[in-house]
Structure formats: C-alpha cells, structure tokens
Short mmCIF file of C-alpha atoms in Angstrom, two decimals:
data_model
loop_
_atom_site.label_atom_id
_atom_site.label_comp_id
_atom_site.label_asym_id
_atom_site.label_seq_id
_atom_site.Cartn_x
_atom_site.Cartn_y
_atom_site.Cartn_z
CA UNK A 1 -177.27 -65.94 128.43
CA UNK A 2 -174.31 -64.20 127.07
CA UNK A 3 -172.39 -64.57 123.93
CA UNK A 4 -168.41 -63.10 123.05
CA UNK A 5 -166.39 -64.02 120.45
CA UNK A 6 -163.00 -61.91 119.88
CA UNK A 7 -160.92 -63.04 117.36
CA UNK A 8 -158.86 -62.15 113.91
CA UNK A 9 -159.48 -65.19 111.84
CA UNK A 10 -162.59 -66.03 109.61
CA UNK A 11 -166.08 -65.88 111.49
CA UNK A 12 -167.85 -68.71 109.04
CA UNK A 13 -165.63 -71.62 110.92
CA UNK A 14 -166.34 -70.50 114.65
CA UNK A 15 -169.92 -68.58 113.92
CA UNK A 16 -171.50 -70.60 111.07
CA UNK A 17 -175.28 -71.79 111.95
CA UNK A 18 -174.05 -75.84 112.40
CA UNK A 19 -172.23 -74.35 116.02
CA UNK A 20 -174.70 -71.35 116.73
CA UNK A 21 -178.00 -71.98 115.09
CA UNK A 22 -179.64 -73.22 117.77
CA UNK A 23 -179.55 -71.13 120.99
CA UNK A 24 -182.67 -69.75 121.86
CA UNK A 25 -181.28 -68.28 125.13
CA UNK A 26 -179.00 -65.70 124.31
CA UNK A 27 -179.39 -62.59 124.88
CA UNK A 28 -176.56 -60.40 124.57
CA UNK A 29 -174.07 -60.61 121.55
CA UNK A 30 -170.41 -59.03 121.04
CA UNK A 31 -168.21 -59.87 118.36
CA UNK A 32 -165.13 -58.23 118.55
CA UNK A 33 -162.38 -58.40 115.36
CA UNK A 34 -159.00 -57.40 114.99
CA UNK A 35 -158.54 -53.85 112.61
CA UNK A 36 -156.31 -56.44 110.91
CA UNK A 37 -158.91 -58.65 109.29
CA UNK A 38 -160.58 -58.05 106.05
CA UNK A 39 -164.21 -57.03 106.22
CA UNK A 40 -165.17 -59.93 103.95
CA UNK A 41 -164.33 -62.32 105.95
CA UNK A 42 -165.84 -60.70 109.19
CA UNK A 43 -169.40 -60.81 108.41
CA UNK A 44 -171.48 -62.96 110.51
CA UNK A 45 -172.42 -66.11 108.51
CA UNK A 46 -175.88 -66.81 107.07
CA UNK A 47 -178.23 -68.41 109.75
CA UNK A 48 -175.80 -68.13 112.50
CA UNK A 49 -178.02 -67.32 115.30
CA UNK A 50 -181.19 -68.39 113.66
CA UNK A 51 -183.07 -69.17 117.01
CA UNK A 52 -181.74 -66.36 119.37
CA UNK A 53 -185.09 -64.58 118.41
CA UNK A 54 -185.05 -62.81 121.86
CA UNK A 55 -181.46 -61.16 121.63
CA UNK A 56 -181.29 -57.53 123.41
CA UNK A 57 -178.47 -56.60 122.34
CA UNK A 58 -175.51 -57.01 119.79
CA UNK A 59 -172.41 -54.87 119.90
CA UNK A 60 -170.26 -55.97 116.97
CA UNK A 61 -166.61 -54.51 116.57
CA UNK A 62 -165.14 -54.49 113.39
CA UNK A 63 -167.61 -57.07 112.03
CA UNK A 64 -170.91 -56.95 110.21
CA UNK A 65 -174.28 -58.45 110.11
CA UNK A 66 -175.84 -57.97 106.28
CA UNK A 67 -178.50 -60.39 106.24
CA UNK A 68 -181.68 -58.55 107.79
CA UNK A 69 -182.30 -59.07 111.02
CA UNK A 70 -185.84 -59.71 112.52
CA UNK A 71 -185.48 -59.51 116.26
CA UNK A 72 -188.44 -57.84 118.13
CA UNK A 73 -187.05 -57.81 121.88
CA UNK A 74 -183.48 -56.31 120.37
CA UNK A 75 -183.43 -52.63 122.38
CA UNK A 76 -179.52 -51.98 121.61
CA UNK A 77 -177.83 -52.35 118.29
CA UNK A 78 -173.97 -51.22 119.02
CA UNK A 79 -171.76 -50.89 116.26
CA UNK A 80 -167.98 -49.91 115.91
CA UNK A 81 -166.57 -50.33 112.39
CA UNK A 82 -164.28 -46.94 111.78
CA UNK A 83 -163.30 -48.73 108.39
CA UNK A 84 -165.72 -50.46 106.79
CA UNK A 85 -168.00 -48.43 104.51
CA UNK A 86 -171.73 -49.02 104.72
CA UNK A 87 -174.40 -47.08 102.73
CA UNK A 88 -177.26 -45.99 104.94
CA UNK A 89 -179.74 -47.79 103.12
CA UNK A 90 -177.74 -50.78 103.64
CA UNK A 91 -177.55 -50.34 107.20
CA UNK A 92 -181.41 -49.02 107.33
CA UNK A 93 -182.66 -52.59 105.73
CA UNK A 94 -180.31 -54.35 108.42
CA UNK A 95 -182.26 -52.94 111.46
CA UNK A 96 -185.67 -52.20 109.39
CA UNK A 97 -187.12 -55.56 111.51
CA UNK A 98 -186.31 -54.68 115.23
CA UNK A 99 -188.98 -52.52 115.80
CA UNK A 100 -188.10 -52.26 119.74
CA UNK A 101 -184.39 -50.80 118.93
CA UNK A 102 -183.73 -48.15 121.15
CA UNK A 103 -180.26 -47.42 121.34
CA UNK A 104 -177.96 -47.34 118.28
CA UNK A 105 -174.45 -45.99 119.16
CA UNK A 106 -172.95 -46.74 115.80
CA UNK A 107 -169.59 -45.46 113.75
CA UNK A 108 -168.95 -46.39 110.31
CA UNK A 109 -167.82 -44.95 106.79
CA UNK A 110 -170.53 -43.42 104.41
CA UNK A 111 -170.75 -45.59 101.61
CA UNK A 112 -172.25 -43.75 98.79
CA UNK A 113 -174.86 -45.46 96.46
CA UNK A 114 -175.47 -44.83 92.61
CA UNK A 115 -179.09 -46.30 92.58
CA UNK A 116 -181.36 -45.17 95.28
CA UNK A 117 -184.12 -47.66 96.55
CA UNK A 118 -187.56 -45.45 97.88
CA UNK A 119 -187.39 -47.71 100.93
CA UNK A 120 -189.01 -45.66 103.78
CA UNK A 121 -187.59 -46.62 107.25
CA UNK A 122 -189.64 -45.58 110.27
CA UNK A 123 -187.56 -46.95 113.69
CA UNK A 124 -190.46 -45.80 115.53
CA UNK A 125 -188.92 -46.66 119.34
CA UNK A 126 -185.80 -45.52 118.23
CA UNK A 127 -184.50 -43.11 121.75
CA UNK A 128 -181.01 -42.12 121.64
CA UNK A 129 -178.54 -42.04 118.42
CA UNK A 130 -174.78 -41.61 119.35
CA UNK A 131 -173.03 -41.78 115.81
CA UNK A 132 -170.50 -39.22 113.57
CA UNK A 133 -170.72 -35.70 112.16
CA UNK A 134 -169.38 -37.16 109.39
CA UNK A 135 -171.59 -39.57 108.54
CA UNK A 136 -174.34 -37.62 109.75
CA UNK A 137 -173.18 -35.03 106.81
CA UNK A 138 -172.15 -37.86 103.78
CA UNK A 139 -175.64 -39.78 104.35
CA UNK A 140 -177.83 -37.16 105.79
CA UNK A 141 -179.47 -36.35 102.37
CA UNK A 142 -180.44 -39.74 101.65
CA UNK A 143 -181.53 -40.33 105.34
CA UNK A 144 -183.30 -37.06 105.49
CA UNK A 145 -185.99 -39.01 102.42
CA UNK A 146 -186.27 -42.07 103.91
CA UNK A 147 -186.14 -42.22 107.66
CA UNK A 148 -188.08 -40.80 110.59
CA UNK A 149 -187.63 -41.50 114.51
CA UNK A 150 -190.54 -39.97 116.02
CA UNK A 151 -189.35 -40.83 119.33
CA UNK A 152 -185.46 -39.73 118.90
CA UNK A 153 -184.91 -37.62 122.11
CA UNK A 154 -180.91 -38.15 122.98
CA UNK A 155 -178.74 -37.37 119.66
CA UNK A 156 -174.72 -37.34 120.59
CA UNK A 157 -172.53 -36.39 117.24
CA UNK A 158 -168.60 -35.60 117.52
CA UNK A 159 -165.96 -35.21 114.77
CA UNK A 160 -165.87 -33.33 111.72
CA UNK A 161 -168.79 -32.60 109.94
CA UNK A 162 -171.13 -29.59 107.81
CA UNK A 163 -173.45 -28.27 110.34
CA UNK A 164 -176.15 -27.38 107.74
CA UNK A 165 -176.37 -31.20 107.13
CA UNK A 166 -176.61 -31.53 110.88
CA UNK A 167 -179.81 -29.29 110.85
CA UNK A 168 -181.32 -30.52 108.46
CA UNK A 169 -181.14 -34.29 109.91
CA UNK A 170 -182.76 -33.16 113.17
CA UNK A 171 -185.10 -31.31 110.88
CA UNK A 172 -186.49 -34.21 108.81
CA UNK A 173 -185.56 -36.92 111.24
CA UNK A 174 -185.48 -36.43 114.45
CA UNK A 175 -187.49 -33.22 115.02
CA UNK A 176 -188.25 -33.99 118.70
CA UNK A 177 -184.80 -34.36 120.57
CA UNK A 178 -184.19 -33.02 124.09
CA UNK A 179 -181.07 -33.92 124.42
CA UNK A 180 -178.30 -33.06 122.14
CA UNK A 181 -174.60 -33.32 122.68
CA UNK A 182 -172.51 -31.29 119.81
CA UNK A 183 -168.65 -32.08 119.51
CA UNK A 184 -167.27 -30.59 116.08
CA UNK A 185 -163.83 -30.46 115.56
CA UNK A 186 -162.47 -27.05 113.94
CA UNK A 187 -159.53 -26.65 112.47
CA UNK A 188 -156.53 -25.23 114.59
CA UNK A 189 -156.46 -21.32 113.92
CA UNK A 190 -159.35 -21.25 112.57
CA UNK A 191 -161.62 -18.44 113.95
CA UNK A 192 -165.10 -19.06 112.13
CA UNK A 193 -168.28 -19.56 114.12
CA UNK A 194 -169.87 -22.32 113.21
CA UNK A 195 -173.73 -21.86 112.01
CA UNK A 196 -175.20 -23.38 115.19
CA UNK A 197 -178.23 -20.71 115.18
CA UNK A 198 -179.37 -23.36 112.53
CA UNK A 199 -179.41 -26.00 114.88
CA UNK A 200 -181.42 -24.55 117.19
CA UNK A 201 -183.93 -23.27 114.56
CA UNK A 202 -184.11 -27.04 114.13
CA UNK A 203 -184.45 -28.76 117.47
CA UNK A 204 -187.14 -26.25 118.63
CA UNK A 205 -188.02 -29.05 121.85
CA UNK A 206 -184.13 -28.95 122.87
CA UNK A 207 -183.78 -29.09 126.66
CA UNK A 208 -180.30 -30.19 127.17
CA UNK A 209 -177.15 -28.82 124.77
CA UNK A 210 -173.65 -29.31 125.34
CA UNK A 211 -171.56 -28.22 123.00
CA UNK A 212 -167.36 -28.93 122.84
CA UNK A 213 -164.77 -27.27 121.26
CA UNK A 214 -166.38 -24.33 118.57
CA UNK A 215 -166.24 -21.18 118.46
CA UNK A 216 -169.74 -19.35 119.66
CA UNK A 217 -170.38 -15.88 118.60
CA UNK A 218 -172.75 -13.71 119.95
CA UNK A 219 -175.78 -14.93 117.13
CA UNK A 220 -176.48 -17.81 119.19
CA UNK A 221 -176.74 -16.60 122.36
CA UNK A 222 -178.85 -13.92 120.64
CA UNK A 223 -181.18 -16.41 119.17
CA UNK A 224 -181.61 -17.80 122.94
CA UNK A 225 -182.28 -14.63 124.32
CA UNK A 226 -184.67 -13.21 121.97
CA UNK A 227 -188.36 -12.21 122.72
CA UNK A 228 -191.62 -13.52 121.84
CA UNK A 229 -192.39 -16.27 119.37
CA UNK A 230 -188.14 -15.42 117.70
CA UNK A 231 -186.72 -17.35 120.95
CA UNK A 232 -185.16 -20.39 119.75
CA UNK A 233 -185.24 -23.40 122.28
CA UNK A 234 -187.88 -22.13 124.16
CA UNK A 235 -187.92 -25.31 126.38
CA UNK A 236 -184.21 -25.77 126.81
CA UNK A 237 -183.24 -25.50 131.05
CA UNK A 238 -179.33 -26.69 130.77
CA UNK A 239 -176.80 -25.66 128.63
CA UNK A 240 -172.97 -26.63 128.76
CA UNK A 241 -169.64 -25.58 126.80
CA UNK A 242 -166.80 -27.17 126.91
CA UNK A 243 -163.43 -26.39 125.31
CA UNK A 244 -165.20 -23.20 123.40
CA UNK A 245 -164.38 -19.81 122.66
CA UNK A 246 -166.76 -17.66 123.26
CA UNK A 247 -166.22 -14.49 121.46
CA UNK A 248 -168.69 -11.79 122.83
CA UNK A 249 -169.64 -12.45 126.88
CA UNK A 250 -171.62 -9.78 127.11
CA UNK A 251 -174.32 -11.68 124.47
CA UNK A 252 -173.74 -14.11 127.05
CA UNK A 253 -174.86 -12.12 129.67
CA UNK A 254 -177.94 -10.84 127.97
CA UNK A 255 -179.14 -14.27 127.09
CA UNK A 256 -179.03 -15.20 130.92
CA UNK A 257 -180.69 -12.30 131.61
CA UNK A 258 -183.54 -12.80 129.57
CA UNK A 259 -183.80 -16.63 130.22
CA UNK A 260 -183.96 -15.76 134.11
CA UNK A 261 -186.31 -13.17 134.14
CA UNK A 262 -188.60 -13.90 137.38
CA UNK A 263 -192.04 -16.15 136.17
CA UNK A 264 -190.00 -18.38 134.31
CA UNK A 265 -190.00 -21.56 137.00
CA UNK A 266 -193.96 -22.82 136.39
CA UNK A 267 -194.25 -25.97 134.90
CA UNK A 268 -196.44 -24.62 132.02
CA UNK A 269 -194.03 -21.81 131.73
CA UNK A 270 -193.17 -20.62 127.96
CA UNK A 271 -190.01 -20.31 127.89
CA UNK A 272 -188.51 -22.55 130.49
CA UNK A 273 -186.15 -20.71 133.20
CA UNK A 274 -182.03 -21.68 132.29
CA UNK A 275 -181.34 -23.82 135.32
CA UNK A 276 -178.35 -25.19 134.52
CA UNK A 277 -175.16 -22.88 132.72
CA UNK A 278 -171.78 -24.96 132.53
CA UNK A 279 -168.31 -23.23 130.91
CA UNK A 280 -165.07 -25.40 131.66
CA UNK A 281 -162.53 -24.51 129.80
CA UNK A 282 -163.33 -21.43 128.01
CA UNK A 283 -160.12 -20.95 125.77
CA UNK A 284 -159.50 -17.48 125.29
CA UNK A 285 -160.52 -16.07 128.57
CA UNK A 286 -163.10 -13.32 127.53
CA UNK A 287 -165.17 -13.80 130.56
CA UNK A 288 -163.69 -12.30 133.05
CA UNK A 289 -164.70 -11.79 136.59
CA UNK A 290 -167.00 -9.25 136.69
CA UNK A 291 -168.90 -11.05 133.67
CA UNK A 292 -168.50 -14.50 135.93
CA UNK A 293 -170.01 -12.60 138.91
CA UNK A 294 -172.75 -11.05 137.11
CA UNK A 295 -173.55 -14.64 135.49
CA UNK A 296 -173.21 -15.78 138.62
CA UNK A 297 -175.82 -13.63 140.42
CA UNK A 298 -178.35 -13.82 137.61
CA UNK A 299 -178.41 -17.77 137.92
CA UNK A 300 -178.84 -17.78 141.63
CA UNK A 301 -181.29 -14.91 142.12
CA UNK A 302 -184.82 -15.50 143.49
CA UNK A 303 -188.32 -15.71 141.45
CA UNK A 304 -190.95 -14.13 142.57
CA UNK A 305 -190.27 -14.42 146.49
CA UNK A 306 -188.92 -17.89 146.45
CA UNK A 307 -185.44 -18.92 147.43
CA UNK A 308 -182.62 -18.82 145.59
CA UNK A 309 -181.53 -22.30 143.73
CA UNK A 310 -178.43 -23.13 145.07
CA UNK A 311 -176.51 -22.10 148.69
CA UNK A 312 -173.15 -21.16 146.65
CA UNK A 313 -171.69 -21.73 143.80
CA UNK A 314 -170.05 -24.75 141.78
CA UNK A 315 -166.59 -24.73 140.24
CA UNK A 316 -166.54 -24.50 136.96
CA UNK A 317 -164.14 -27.51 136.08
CA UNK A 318 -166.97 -29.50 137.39
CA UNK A 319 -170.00 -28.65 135.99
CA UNK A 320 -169.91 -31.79 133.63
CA UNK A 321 -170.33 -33.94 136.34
CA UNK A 322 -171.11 -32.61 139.84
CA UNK A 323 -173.56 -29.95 138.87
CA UNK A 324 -177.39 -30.76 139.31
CA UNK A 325 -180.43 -29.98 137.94
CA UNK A 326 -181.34 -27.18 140.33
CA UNK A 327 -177.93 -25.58 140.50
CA UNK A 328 -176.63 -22.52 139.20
CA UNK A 329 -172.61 -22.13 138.04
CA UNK A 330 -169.83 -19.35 138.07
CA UNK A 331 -167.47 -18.85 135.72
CA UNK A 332 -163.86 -19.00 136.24
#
C-alpha cells in the first residue's frame, strides 16, 4: 500500500494519528507541501503513522518528520526541503533507528548548533548518499565526529561547496565509495583549479568519477598517472567530464598512457586498466585532434595479444549514456 498527500494547509488536521495511526500496510510515503507554507506547520504530527512499522520508503517535500523514527524495513529516506534549516545532528537522531536505510537523497539548509551532543551515528547499510556541496561543507565538521557509513559506495554532491570539506567527509565518513559523482559550481571567469587531487587522496577505492563543470589542471591527471604506491585511485576503470576545462591535454595524455599500459586487464590487477574515458563538452577546446586521436588509440589498443575493446569509436556527446563498460571514447 501506498500513501500521498500534497497539499499547502496544516498537516495535524489531515495527518494527525486519529486518521493515520492505524495502517499497518503502508509502505511507501510522500508528502508533498507547497514552498508557500510555513515549516511549522508542515511537520508530520506526533503518532501519525504509529503502526506503518514496515514502511520502505518516505519521500517528504517541503515537510518534516522530527520525532525519531524506528522503522527497520525503511531502505529509502528521500528528502527535499531547499528552505528549511536542519542541523545534522537533528537529522542524524531522525534516521538513527532505521538501521536498513539505504538510500538517502536528501537537500536541506545547514542549521548550525551552539551545543554539540557526542551522539555517535553509525548508518551501517547506508549505500548511496545524493545530497549538497553545501551542506556537505557547513555540517561536514560535525558529521566528520559523529558519523560513519562503512558501506557508503555511491556519493553524488552538486552545487557550491569547499572541496577540502568534501575530502575530508569521504575521509572520516565514507572512506570506501566507488562511485562518486562531483558537480561544483565555479564562478563565471573564474580560472582556479579546484583542489580535487585531495579528493582522490581521499577515496583511495574510487572506481567510477564524473566530474561537471571545474576546471582540471594537469595535478590531477598527474596524481592518476603516477607510479608505484603515489598512484591515486588505483582501482578506478571509468572516468567522465562534463562541462570542464581542461587546461593541459597533454597531462591528459600521459595519464592514459600510464593507466593503459598492457597487464593492466587481470582481475587481481594493481592498478586497474582505464576502461571507460568520457569528455562532452570540453569548454575551451584544448584537445584537439591529434590529442583526440592519440587518446583515442591508447584506449582501444590491445593487451598482451588480446583484442582490442571496442570495433570503433563512440561520440563524445554520448558517452554519458550510450558508452559501456568495455568501450573506449574519442574526443571531439
């Protein structure tokens, strides 16, 4: 069973525990709100819901849930409140008792605390975080002391944010992601790389990164291509820009070089051959063709007698979506 409510008026009359207290069948939860209404009078009601102990999911838009919830079988906890400010601890002790959440895709404003509890939050099933730079950065210090996701593999941040604080959450929190979509936003005209060589440093099991609209200087693709123990990412086999600039192709070139060095496909294999290289949309153009051919011809040659991984190659514009795991990509 399946549960929506979208309204703008006052969630105690329609939501309070006398109409929804007892339904022990639901399983899936949105509450949507109008921007319009005032956050105090779009929190969900005290015992609404008492008896949905085996809810899966709750997606709540512009709307809140303060009391603590204690909901074993809940996998997805989906929250969309651009303006409401919520301090981390606040929205730690919410979710503390779900210890089967999974999925949190979550945006909200960083509500900063005066008096900080020691709480210590493990979400120990915890797989995939989708959730702001910016909050990332404004709570990161007092989640880097008292959270941990062991099992944190997919992390997806966008918007404006400090990349150090970015670091140093996947440092202290989540030190085992694979996947990791980056989107900052940089100020137009500004031309300063971004410190992503930090990142790396910190999500030493990456496999996937995709990375929008920075600025990436030669540093990172030199901490990629590096020898010996200094490689950064050693396991990382896809890697995808969109919307960059990428100021030096020929650091580029090198790091594709060294990450497709023949002996690099075994299984056990330290580091992992780049399968996958996506650009759409490079902004200023530095790669030209002969850099896109030779890019080109490094991702497609043969290993140690075997066939080469793809037949041809895959347009650019496309690589987001058509490209797979065994395919190679020019560069337009």
């Amino acid at each position: 069973m399946q549960m929506l409510f979208a309204g703008s008026d006052a969630l105690i009359p329609v939501l309070g525990p006398g109409i929804t207290g007892d339904i022990p069948s639901l399983r899936h939860l949105s509450v949507h709100m109008s921007e319009a209404v005032s956050p105090g009078i779009a929190i969900i009601p005290t015992g609404a819901f008492r008896e949905s102990q085996h809810l899966q999911t709750i997606q709540l838009r512009n709307s809140w849930w303060s009391q603590r919830l204690q909901l074993q079988e809940l996998t997805t906890f989906d929250v969309y409140n651009p303006y409401w400010h919520i301090s981390p601890q606040g929205f730690l002790k919410t979710i503390a008792g779900c210890s089967n959440l999974r999925h949190m895709p979550i945006e909200f404003d960083h509500k900063p605390v005066v008096v900080q509890s020691r709480d210590f939050f493990q979400l120990e099933n915890l797989e995939s975080l989708h959730t702001t730079c910016e909050w990332i950065t404004l709570a990161g210090p007092i989640l880097d002391q008292c959270m941990i996701a062991p099992k944190l593999t997919n992390l997806e941040l966008y918007g404006r944010g400090e990349v150090s604080a970015i670091a140093e959450f996947i440092h202290s929190v989540a030190p085992n992601i694979r996947q990791l979509r980056l989107g900052l936003q940089q100020d137009q005209g500004d031309d300063t790389a971004f410190d992503l060589v930090s990142i790396l440093r910190s999500a030493k099991k990456l496999v996937e990164f995709a990375i929008d609209n920075v600025l990436v200087d030669a540093a990172f693709f030199q901490a990629l291509g590096e020898e010996g123990s200094n490689m950064s990412c050693p396991l990382l086999t896809s890697l995808i820009f969109k919307d960059v600039t990428i100021t030096d192709p020929s650091a580029l070139l090198q790091m594709v070089q060294s990450r497709t060095r023949p002996g690099l496909t075994g299984e056990t294999s330290i580091p992992r051959r780049l399968m996958v290289l996506g650009i759409q949309g490079e902004k200023q153009g530095e790669i030209n063709a002969w850099y896109a051919q030779q890019i080109d011809e490094l991702m497609n040659r043969e290993d140690d007698g075997q066939s080469p991984m793809t037949e041809g190659c895959s347009n650019a514009t496309n690589v987001a979506t058509e490209i797979e795991p065994d395919q190679a990509v020019s560069v337009e």
